[in-house]
mmCIF file of N, CA and C in Angstrom:
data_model
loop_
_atom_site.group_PDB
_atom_site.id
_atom_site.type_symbol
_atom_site.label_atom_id
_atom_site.label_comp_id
_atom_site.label_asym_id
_atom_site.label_seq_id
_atom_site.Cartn_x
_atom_site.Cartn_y
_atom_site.Cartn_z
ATOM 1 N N UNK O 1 0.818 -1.179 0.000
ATOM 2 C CA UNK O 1 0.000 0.000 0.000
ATOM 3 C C UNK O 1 0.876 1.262 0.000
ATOM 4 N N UNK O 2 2.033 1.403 0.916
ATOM 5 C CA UNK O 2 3.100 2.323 0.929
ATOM 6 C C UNK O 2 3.592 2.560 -0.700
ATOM 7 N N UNK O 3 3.819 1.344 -1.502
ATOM 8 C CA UNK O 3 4.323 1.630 -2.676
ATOM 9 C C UNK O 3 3.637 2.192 -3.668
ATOM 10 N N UNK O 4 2.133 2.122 -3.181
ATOM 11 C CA UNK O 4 1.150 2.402 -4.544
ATOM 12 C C UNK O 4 0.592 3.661 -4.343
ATOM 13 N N UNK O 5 0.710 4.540 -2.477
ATOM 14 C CA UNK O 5 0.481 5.862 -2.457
ATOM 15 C C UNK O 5 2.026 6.437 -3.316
ATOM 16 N N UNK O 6 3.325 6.044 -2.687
ATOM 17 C CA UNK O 6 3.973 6.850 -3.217
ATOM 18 C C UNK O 6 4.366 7.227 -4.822
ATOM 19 N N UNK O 7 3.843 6.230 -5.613
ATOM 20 C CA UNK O 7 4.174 6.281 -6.812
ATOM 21 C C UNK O 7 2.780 6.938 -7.501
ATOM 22 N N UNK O 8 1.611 6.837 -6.382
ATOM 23 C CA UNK O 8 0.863 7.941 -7.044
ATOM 24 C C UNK O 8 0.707 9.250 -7.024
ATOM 25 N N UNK O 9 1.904 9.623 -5.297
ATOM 26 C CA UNK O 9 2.204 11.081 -5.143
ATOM 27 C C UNK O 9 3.454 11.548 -6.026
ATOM 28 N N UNK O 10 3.805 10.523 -6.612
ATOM 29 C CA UNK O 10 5.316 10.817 -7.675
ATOM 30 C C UNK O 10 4.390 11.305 -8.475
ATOM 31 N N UNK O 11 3.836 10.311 -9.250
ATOM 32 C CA UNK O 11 3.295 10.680 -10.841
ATOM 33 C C UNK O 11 2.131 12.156 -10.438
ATOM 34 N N UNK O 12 1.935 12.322 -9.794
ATOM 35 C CA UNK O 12 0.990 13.605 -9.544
ATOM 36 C C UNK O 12 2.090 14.937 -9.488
ATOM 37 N N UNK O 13 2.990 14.553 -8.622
ATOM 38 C CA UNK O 13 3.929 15.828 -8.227
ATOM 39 C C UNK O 13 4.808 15.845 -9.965
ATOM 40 N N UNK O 14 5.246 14.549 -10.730
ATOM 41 C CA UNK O 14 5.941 15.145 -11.621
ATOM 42 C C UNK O 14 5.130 15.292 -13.226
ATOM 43 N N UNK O 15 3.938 15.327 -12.709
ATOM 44 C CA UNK O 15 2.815 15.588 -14.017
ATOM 45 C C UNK O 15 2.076 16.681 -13.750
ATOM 46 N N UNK O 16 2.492 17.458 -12.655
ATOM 47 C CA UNK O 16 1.870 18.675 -12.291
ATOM 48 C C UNK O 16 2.159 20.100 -12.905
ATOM 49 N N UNK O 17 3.065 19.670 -13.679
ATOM 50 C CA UNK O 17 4.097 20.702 -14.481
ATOM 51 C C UNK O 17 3.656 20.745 -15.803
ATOM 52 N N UNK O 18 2.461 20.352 -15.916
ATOM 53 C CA UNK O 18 2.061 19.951 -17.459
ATOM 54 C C UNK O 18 1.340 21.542 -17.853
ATOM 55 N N UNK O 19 1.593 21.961 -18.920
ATOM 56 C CA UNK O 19 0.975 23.726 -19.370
ATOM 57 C C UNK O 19 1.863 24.527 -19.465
ATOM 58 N N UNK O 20 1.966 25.505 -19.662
ATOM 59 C CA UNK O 20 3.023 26.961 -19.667
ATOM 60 C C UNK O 20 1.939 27.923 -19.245
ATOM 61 N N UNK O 21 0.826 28.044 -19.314
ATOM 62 C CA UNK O 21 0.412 29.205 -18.186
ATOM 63 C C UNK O 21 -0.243 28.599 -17.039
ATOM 64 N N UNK O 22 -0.334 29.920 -16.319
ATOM 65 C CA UNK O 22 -0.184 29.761 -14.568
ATOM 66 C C UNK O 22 -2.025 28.855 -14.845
ATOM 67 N N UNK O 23 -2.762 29.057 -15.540
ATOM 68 C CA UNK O 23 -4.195 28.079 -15.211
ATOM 69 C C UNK O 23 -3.892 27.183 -15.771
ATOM 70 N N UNK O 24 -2.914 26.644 -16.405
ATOM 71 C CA UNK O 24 -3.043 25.268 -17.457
ATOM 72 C C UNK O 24 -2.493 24.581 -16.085
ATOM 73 N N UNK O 25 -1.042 25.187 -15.708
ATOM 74 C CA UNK O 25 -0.437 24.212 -14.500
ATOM 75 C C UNK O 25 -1.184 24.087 -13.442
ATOM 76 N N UNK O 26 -2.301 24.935 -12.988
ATOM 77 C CA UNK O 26 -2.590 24.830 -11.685
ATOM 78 C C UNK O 26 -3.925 24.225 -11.959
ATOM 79 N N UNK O 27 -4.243 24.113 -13.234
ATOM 80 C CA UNK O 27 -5.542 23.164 -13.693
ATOM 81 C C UNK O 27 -5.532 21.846 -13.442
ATOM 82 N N UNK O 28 -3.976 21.200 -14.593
ATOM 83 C CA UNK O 28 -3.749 20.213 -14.301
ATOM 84 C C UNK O 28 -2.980 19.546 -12.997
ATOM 85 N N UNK O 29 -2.463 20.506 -11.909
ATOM 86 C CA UNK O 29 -2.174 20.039 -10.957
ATOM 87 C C UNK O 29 -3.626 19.646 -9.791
ATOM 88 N N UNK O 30 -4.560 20.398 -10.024
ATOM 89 C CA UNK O 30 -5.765 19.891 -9.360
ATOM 90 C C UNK O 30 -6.407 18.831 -10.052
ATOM 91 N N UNK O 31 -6.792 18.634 -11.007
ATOM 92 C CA UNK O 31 -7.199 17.542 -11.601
ATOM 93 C C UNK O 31 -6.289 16.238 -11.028
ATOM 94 N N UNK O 32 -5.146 16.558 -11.112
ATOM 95 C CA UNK O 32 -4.393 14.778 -11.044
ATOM 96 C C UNK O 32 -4.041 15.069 -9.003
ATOM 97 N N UNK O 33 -4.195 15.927 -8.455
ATOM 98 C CA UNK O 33 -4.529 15.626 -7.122
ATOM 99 C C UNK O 33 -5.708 15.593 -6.485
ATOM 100 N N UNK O 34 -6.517 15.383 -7.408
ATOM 101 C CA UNK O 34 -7.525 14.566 -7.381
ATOM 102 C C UNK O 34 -7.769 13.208 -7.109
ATOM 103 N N UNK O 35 -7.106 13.092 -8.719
ATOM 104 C CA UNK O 35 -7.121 11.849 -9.034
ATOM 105 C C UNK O 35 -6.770 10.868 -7.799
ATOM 106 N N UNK O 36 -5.714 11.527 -7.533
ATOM 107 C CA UNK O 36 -4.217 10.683 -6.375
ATOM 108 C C UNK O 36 -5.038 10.804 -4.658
ATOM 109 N N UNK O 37 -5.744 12.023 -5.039
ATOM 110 C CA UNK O 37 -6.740 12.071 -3.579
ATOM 111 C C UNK O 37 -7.909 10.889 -3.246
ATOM 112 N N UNK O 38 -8.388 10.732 -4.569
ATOM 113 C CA UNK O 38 -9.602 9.653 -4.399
ATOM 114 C C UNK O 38 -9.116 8.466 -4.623
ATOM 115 N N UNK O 39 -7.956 8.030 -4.964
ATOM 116 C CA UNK O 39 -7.131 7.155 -5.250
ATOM 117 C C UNK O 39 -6.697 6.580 -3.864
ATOM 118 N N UNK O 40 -5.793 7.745 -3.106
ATOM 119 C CA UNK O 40 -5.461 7.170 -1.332
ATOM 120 C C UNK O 40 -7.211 7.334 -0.872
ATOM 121 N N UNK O 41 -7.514 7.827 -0.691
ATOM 122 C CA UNK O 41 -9.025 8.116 -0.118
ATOM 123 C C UNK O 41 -9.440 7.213 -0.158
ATOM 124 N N UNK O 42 -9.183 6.263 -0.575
ATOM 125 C CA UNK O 42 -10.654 5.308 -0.828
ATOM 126 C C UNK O 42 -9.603 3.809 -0.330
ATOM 127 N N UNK O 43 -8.689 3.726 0.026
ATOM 128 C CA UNK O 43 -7.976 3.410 1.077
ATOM 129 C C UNK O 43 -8.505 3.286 2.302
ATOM 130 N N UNK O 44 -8.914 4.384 2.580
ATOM 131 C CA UNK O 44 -9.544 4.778 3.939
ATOM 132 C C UNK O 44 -10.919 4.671 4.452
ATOM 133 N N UNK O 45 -11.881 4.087 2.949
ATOM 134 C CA UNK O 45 -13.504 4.736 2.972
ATOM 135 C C UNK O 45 -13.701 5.556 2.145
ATOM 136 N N UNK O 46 -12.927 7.115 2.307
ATOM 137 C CA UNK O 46 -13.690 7.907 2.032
ATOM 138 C C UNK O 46 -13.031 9.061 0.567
ATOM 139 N N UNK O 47 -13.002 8.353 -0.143
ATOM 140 C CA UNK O 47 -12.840 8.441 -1.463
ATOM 141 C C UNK O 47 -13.007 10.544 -1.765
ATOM 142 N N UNK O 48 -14.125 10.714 -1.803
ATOM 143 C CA UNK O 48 -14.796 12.290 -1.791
ATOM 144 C C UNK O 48 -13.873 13.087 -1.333
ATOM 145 N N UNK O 49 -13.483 12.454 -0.009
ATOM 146 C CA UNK O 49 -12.587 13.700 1.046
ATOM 147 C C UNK O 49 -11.544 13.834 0.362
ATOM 148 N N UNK O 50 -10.579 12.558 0.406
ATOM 149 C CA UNK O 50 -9.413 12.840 -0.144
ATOM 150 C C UNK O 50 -9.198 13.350 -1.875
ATOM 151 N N UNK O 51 -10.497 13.346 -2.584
ATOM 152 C CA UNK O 51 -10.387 13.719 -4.237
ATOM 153 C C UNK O 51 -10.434 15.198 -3.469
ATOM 154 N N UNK O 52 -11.036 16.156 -2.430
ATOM 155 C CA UNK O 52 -11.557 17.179 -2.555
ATOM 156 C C UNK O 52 -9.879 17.915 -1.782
ATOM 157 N N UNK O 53 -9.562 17.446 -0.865
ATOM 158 C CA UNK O 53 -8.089 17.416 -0.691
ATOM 159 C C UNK O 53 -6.777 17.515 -1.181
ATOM 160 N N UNK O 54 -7.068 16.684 -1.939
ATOM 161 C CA UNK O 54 -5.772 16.602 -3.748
ATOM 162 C C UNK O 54 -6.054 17.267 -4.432
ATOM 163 N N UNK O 55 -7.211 17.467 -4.397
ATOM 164 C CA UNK O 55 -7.591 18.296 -5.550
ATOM 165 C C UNK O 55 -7.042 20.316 -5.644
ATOM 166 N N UNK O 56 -7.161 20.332 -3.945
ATOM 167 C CA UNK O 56 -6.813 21.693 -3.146
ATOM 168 C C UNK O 56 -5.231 21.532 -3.264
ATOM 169 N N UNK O 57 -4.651 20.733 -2.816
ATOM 170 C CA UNK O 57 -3.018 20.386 -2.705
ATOM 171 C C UNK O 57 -2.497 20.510 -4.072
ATOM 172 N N UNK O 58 -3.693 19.998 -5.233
ATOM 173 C CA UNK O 58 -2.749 19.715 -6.818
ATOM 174 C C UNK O 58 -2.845 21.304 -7.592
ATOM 175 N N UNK O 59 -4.241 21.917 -6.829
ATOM 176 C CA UNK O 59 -3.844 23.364 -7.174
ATOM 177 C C UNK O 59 -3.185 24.618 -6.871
ATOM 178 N N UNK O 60 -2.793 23.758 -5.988
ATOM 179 C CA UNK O 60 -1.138 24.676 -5.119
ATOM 180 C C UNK O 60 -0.471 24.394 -5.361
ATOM 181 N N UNK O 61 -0.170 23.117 -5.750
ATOM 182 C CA UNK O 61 1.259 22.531 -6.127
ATOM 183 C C UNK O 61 1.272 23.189 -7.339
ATOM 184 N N UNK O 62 0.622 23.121 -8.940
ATOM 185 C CA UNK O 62 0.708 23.418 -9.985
ATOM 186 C C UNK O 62 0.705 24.778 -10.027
ATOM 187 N N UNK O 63 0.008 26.040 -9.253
ATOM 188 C CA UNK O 63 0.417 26.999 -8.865
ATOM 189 C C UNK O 63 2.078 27.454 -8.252
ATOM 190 N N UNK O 64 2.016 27.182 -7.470
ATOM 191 C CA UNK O 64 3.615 27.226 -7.116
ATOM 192 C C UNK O 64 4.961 26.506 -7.857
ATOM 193 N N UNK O 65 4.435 25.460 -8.592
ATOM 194 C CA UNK O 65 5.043 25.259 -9.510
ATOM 195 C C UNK O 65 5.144 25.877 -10.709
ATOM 196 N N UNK O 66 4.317 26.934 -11.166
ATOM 197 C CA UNK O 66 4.513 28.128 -12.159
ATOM 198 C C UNK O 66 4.960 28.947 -11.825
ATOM 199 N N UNK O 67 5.103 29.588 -10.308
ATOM 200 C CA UNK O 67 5.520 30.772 -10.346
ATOM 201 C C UNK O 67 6.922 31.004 -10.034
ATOM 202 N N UNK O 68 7.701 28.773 -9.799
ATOM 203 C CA UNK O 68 9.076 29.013 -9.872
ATOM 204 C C UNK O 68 9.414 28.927 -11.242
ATOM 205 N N UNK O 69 8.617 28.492 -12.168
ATOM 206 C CA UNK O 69 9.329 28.205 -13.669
ATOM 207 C C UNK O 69 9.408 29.804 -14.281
ATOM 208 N N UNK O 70 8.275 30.667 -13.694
ATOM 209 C CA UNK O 70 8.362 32.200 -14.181
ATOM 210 C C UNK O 70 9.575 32.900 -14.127
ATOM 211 N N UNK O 71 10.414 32.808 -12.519
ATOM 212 C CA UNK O 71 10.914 33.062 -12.105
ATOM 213 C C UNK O 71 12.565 32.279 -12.652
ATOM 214 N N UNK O 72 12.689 31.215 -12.873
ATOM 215 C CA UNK O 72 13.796 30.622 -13.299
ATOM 216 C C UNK O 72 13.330 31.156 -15.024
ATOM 217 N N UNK O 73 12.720 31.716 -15.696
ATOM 218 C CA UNK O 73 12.691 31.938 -17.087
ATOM 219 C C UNK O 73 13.255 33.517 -16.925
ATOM 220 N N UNK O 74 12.625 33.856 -15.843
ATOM 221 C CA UNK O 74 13.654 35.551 -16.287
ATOM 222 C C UNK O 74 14.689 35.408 -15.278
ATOM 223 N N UNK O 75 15.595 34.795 -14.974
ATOM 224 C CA UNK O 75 16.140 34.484 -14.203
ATOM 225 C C UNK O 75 16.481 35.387 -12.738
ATOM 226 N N UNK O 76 15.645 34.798 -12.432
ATOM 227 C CA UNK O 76 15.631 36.034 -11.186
ATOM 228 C C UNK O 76 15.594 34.781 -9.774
ATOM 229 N N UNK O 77 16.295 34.073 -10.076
ATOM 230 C CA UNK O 77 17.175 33.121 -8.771
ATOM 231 C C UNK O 77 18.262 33.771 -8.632
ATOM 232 N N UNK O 78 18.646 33.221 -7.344
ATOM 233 C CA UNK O 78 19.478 34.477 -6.146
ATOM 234 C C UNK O 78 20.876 34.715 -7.540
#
């Protein structure tokens, strides 16, 4: 069970990068922490919670994951 959450928080965290603008990434980062939410969720029972969970987490992640690729494109790392 350990192996099949983490390889579904891999493939979520490194497919979260999918788009070049800030709604494509933070689209598809909620959609697939979703996915990965109702996926562990239902592990537990409760399937709903954790899609509604991932789903919040995959649109932060894909958010914050645009606004370092913005930032490494005009290069404005230290």
């Amino acid at each position: 069970m350990k192996i099949i959450t983490a390889t579904l928080l891999f493939s979520a965290i490194a497919l979260a990068g999918c788009g070049t603008t800030t709604g494509e990434r933070t689209g598809s980062g909620a959609v697939l922490g979703a996915a990965t939410g109702a996926a562990v969720g239902s592990f537990s029972g409760n399937a709903g919670k954790g899609a509604l969970i991932g789903a919040g987490a995959g649109a932060l992640g894909g958010y914050l994951y645009d606004q370092d690729k913005k930032k490494e494109e005009q290069g404005q790392y230290w």
